[in-house]
PDB file of C-alpha atoms in Angstrom:
ATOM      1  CA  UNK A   1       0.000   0.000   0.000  1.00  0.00           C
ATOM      2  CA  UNK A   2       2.705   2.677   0.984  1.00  0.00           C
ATOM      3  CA  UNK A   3       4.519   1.720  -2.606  1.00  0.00           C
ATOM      4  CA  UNK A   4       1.279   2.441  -4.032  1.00  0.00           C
ATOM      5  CA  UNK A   5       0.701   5.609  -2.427  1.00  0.00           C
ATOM      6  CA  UNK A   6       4.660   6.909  -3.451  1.00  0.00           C
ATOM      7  CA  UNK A   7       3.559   5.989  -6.754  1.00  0.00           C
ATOM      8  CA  UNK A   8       0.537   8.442  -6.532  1.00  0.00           C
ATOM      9  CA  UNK A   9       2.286  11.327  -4.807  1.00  0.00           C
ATOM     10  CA  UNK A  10       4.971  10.775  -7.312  1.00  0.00           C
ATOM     11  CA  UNK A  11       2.435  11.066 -10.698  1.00  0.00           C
ATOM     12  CA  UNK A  12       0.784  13.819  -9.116  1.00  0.00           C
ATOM     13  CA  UNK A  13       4.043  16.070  -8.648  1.00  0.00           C
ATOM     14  CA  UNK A  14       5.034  15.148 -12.565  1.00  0.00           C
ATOM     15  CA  UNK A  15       1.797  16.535 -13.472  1.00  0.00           C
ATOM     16  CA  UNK A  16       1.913  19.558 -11.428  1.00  0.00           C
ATOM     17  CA  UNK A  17       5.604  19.968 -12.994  1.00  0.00           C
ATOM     18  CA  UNK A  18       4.206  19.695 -16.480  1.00  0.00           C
ATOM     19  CA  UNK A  19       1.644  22.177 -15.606  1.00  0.00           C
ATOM     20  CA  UNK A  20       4.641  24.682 -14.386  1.00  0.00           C
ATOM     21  CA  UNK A  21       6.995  24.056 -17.266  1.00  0.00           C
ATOM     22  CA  UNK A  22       4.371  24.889 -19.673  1.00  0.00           C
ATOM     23  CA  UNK A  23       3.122  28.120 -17.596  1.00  0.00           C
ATOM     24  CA  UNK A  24       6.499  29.230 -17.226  1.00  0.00           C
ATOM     25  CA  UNK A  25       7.360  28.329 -20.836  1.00  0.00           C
ATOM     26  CA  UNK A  26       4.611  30.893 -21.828  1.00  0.00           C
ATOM     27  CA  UNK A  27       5.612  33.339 -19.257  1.00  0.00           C
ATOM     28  CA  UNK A  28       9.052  33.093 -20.642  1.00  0.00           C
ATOM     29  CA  UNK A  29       7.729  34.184 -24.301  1.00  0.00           C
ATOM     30  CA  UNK A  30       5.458  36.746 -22.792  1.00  0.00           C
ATOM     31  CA  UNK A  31       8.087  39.075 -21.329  1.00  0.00           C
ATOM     32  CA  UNK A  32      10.663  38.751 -24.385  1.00  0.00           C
ATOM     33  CA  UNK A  33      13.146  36.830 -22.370  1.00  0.00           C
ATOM     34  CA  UNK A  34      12.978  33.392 -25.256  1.00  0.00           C
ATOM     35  CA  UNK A  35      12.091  34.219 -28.948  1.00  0.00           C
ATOM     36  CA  UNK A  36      11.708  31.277 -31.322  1.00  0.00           C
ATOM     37  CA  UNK A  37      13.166  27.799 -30.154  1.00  0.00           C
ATOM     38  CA  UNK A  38      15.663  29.829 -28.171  1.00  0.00           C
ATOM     39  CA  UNK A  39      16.080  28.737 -24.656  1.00  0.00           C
ATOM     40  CA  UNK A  40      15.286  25.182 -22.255  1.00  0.00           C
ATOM     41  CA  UNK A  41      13.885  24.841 -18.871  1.00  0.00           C
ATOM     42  CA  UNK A  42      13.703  22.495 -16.424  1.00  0.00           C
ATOM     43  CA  UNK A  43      12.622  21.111 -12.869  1.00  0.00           C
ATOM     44  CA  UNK A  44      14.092  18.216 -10.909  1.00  0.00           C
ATOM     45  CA  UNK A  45      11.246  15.914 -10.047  1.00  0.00           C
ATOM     46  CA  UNK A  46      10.815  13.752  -6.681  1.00  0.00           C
ATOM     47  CA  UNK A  47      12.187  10.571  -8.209  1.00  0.00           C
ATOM     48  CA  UNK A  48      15.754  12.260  -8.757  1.00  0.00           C
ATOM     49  CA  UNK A  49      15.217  12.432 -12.583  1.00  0.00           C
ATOM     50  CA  UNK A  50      14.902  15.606 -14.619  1.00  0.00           C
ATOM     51  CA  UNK A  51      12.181  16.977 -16.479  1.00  0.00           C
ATOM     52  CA  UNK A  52      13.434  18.970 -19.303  1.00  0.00           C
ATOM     53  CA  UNK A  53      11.832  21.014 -22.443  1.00  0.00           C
ATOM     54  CA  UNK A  54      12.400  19.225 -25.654  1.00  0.00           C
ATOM     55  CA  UNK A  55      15.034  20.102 -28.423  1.00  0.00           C
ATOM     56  CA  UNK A  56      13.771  22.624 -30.810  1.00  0.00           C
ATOM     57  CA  UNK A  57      10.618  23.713 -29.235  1.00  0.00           C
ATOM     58  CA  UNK A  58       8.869  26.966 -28.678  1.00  0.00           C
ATOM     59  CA  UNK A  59       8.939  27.454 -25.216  1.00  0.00           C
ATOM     60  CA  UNK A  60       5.796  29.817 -25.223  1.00  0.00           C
ATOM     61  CA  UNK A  61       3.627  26.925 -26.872  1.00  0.00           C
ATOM     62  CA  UNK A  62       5.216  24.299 -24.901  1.00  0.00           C
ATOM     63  CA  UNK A  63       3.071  20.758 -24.779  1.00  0.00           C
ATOM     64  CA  UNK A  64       3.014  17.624 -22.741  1.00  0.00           C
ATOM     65  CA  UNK A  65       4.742  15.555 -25.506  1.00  0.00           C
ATOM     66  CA  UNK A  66       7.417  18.124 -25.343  1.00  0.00           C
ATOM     67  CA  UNK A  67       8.343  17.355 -21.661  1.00  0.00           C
ATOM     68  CA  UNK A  68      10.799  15.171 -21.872  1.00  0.00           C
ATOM     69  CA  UNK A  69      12.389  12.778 -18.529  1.00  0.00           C
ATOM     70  CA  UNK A  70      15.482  12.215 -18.613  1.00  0.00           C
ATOM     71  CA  UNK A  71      18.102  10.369 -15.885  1.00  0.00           C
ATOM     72  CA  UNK A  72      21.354  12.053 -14.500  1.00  0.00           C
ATOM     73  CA  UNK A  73      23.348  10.396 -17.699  1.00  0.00           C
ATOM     74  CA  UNK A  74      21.376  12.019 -20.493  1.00  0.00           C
ATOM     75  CA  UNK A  75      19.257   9.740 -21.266  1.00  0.00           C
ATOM     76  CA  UNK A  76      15.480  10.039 -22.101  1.00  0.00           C
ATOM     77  CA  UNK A  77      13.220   8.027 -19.899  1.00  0.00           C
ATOM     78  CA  UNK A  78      10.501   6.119 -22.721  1.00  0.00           C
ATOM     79  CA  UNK A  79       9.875   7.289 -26.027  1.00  0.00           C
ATOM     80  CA  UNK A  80       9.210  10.260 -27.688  1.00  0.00           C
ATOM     81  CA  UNK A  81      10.912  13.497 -28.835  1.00  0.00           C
ATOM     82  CA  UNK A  82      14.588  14.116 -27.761  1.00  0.00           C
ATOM     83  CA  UNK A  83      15.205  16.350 -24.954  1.00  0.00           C
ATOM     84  CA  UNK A  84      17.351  19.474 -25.293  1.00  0.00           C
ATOM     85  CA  UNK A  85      21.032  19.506 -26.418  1.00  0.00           C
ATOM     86  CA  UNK A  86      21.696  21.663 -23.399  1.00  0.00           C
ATOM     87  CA  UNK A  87      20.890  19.073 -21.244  1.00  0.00           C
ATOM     88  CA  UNK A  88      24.094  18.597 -19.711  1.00  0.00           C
ATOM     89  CA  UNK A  89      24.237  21.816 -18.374  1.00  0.00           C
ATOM     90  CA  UNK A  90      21.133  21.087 -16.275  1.00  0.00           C
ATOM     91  CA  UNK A  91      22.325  17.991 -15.072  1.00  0.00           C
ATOM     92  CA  UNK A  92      25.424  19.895 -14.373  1.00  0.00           C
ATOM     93  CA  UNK A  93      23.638  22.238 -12.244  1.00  0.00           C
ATOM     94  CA  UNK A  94      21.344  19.976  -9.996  1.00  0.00           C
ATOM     95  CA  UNK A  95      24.247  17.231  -9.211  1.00  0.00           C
ATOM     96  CA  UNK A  96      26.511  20.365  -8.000  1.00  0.00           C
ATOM     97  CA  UNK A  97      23.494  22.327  -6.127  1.00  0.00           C
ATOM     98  CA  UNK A  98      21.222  20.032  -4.112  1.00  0.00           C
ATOM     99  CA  UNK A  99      19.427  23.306  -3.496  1.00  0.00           C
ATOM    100  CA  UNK A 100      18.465  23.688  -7.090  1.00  0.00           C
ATOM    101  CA  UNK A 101      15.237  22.325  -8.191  1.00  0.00           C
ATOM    102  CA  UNK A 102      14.423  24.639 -11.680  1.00  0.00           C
ATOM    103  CA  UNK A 103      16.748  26.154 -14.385  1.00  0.00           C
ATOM    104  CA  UNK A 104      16.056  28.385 -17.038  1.00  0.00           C
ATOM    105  CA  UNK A 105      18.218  29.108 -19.769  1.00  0.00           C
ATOM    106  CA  UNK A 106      17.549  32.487 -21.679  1.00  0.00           C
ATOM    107  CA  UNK A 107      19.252  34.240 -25.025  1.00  0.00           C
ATOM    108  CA  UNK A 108      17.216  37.162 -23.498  1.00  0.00           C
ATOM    109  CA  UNK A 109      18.971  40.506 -25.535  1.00  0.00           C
ATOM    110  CA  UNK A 110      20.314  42.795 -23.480  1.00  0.00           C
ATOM    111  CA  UNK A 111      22.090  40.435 -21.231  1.00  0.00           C
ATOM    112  CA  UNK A 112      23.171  38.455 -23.932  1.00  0.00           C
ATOM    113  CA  UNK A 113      24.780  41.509 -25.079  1.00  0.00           C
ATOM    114  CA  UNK A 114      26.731  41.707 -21.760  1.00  0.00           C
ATOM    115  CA  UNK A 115      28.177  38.065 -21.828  1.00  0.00           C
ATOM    116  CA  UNK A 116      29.318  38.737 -25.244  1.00  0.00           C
ATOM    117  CA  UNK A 117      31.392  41.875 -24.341  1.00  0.00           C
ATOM    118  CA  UNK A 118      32.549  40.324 -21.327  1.00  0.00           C
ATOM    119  CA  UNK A 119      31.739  42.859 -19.714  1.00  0.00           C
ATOM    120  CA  UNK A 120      30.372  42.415 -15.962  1.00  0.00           C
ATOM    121  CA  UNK A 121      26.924  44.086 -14.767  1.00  0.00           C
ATOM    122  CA  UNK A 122      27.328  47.031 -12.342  1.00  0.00           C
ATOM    123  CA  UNK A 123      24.909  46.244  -9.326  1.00  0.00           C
ATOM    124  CA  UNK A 124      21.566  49.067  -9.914  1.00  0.00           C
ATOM    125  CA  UNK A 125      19.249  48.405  -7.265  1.00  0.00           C
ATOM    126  CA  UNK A 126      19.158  46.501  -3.577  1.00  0.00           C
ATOM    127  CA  UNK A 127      17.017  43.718  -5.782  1.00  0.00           C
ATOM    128  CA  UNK A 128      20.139  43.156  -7.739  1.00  0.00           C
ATOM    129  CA  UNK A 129      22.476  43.027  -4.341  1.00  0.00           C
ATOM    130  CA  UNK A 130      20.002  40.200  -2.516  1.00  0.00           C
ATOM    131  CA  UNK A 131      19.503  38.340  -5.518  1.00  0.00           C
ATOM    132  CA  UNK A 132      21.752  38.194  -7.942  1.00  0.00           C
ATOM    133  CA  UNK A 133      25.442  39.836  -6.511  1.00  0.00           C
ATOM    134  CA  UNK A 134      27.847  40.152  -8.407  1.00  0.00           C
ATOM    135  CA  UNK A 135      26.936  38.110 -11.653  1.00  0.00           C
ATOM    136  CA  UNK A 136      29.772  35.582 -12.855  1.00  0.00           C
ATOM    137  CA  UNK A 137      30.439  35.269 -16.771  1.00  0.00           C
ATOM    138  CA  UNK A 138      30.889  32.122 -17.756  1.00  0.00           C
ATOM    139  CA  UNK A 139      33.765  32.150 -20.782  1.00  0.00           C
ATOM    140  CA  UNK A 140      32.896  30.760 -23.878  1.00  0.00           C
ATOM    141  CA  UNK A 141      32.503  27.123 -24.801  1.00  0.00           C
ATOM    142  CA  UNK A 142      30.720  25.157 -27.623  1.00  0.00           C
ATOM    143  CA  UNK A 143      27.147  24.689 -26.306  1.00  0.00           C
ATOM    144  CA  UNK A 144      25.773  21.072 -25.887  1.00  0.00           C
ATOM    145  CA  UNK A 145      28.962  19.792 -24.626  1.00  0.00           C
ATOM    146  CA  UNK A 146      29.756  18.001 -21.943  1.00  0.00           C
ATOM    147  CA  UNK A 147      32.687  20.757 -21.418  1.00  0.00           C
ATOM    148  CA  UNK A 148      30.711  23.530 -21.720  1.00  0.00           C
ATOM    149  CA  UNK A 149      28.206  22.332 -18.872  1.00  0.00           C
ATOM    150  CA  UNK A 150      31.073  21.693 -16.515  1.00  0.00           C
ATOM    151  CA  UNK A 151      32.845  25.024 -17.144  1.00  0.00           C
ATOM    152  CA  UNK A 152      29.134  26.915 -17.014  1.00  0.00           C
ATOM    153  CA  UNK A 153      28.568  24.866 -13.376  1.00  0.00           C
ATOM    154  CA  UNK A 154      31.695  25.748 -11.724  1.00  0.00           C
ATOM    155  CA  UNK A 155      31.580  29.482 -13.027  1.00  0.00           C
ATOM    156  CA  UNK A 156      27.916  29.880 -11.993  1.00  0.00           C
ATOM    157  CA  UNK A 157      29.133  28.598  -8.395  1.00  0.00           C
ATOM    158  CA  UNK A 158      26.818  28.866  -5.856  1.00  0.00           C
ATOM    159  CA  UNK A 159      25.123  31.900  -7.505  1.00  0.00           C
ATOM    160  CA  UNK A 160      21.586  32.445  -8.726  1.00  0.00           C
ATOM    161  CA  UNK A 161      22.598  32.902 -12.419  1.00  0.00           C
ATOM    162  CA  UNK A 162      25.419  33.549 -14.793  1.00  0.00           C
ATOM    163  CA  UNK A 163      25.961  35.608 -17.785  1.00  0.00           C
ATOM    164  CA  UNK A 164      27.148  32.711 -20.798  1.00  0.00           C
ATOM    165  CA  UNK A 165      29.523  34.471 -23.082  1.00  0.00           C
ATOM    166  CA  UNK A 166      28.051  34.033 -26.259  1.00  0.00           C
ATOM    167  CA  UNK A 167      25.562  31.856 -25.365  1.00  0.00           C
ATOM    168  CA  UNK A 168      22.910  34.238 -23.107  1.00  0.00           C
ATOM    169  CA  UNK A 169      22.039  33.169 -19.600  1.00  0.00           C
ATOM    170  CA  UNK A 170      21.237  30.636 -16.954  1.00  0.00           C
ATOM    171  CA  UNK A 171      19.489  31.164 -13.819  1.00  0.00           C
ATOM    172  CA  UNK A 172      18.782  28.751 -10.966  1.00  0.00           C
ATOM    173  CA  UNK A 173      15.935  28.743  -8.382  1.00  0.00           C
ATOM    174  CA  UNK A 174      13.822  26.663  -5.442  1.00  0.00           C
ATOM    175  CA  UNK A 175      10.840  26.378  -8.052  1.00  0.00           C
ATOM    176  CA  UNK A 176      10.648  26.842 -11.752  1.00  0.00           C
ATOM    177  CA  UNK A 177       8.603  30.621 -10.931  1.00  0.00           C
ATOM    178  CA  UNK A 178      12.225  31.394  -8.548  1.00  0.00           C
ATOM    179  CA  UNK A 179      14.133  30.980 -11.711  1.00  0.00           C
ATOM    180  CA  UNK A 180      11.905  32.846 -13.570  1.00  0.00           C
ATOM    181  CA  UNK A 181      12.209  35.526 -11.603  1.00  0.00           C
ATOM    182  CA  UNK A 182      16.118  35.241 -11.188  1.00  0.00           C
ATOM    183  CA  UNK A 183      15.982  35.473 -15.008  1.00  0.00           C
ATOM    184  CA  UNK A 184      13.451  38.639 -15.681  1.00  0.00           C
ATOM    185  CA  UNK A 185      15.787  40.209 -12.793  1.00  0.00           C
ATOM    186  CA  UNK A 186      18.824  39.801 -15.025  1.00  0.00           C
ATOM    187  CA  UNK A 187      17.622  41.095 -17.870  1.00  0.00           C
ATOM    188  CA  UNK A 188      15.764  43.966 -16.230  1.00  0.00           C
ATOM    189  CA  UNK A 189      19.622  44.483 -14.516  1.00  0.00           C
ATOM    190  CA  UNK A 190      21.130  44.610 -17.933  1.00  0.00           C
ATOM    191  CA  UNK A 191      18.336  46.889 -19.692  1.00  0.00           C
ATOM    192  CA  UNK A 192      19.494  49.018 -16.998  1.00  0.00           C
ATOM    193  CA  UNK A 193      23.014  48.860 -17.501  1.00  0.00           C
ATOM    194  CA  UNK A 194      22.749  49.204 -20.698  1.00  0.00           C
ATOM    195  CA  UNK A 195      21.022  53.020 -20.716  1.00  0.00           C
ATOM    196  CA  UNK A 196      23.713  53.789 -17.829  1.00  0.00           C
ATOM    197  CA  UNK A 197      26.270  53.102 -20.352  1.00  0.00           C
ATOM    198  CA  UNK A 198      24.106  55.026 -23.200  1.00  0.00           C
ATOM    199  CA  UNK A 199      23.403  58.115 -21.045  1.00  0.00           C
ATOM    200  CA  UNK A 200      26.708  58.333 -19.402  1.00  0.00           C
ATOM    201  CA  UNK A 201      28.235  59.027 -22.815  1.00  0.00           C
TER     202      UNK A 201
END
């Protein structure tokens, strides 16, 4: 009976996870931060696996068949579409930070911009100090890699996201909404930045 009832409690959290991913998927679109099939989220579910957005999709019209469970070696879990080539650098992520349970990985513009220059994000408001800190940037490697995951994981540290040079963002959270947040925070930092630097000149 109590395998039973794990099994239960266990369905019902991957089905309140889909219901996130998608929701957050959309939210993602909504506020500019993913355009296209830019960008891959994901949550760690109860049973240690990962559920990750498929390869290629559009995150703001994300569907159940393009959920995809995967282990901690890559591997899908049943059939269907393949998950996302970024995949490593989630796994990455939640076997280095047990406190980590949702990632979302932006090309959102203006802090895209940012990792390309290499050029670090001056802190703007006491939201950016609590939060974020002083943002690493992550130097470039080719994406999808095994390399590049490692490298992105030990520059974004113990932080709540990193600037990817060349490659946008990631940011890390409790719940797939606490990344989102992290996320629209970066980019709101950068905008800001970004007229700074205009203004100034």
């Amino acid at each position: 009976m109590r395998g039973n009832n794990m099994k239960t409690e266990e369905n019902s959290h991957e089905h309140q996870v889909q219901e996130q991913l998608i929701r957050a998927g959309k939210e993602l679109a909504g506020k500019g931060l993913v355009s296209g099939r830019s960008g891959n989220i994901s949550i760690r579910l109860m049973t240690g696996n990962i559920l990750i957005s498929a390869t290629h999709t559009f995150l703001g019209m994300l569907e159940l068949d393009d959920l995809i469970e995967i282990d901690f070696d890559g591997r899908a879990v049943g059939e269907g579409k393949a998950p996302s080539s970024e995949r490593f650098l989630h796994m990455e992520i939640y076997k280095a930070r047990p406190d980590v349970h949702a990632i979302v990985h932006t090309h959102s513009v203006h802090a895209s911009a940012y990792a390309f220059l290499d050029r670090p994000l001056r802190s703007v408001n006491y939201e950016n100090d609590l939060v974020l800190g002083e943002v690493p940037i992550v130097s470039y490697a080719q994406p999808g890699t095994i390399e590049f995951a490692r490298s992105a994981c030990e520059g974004l540290g113990n932080k709540a996201a990193a600037l990817l040079q060349r490659h946008g963002t990631v940011a890390v959270g409790e719940d797939i909404f606490d990344a989102l947040a992290v996320a629209e925070l970066l980019e709101d930092v950068a905008k800001v930045n970004y007229l700074i630097d205009t203004l100034s000149k």
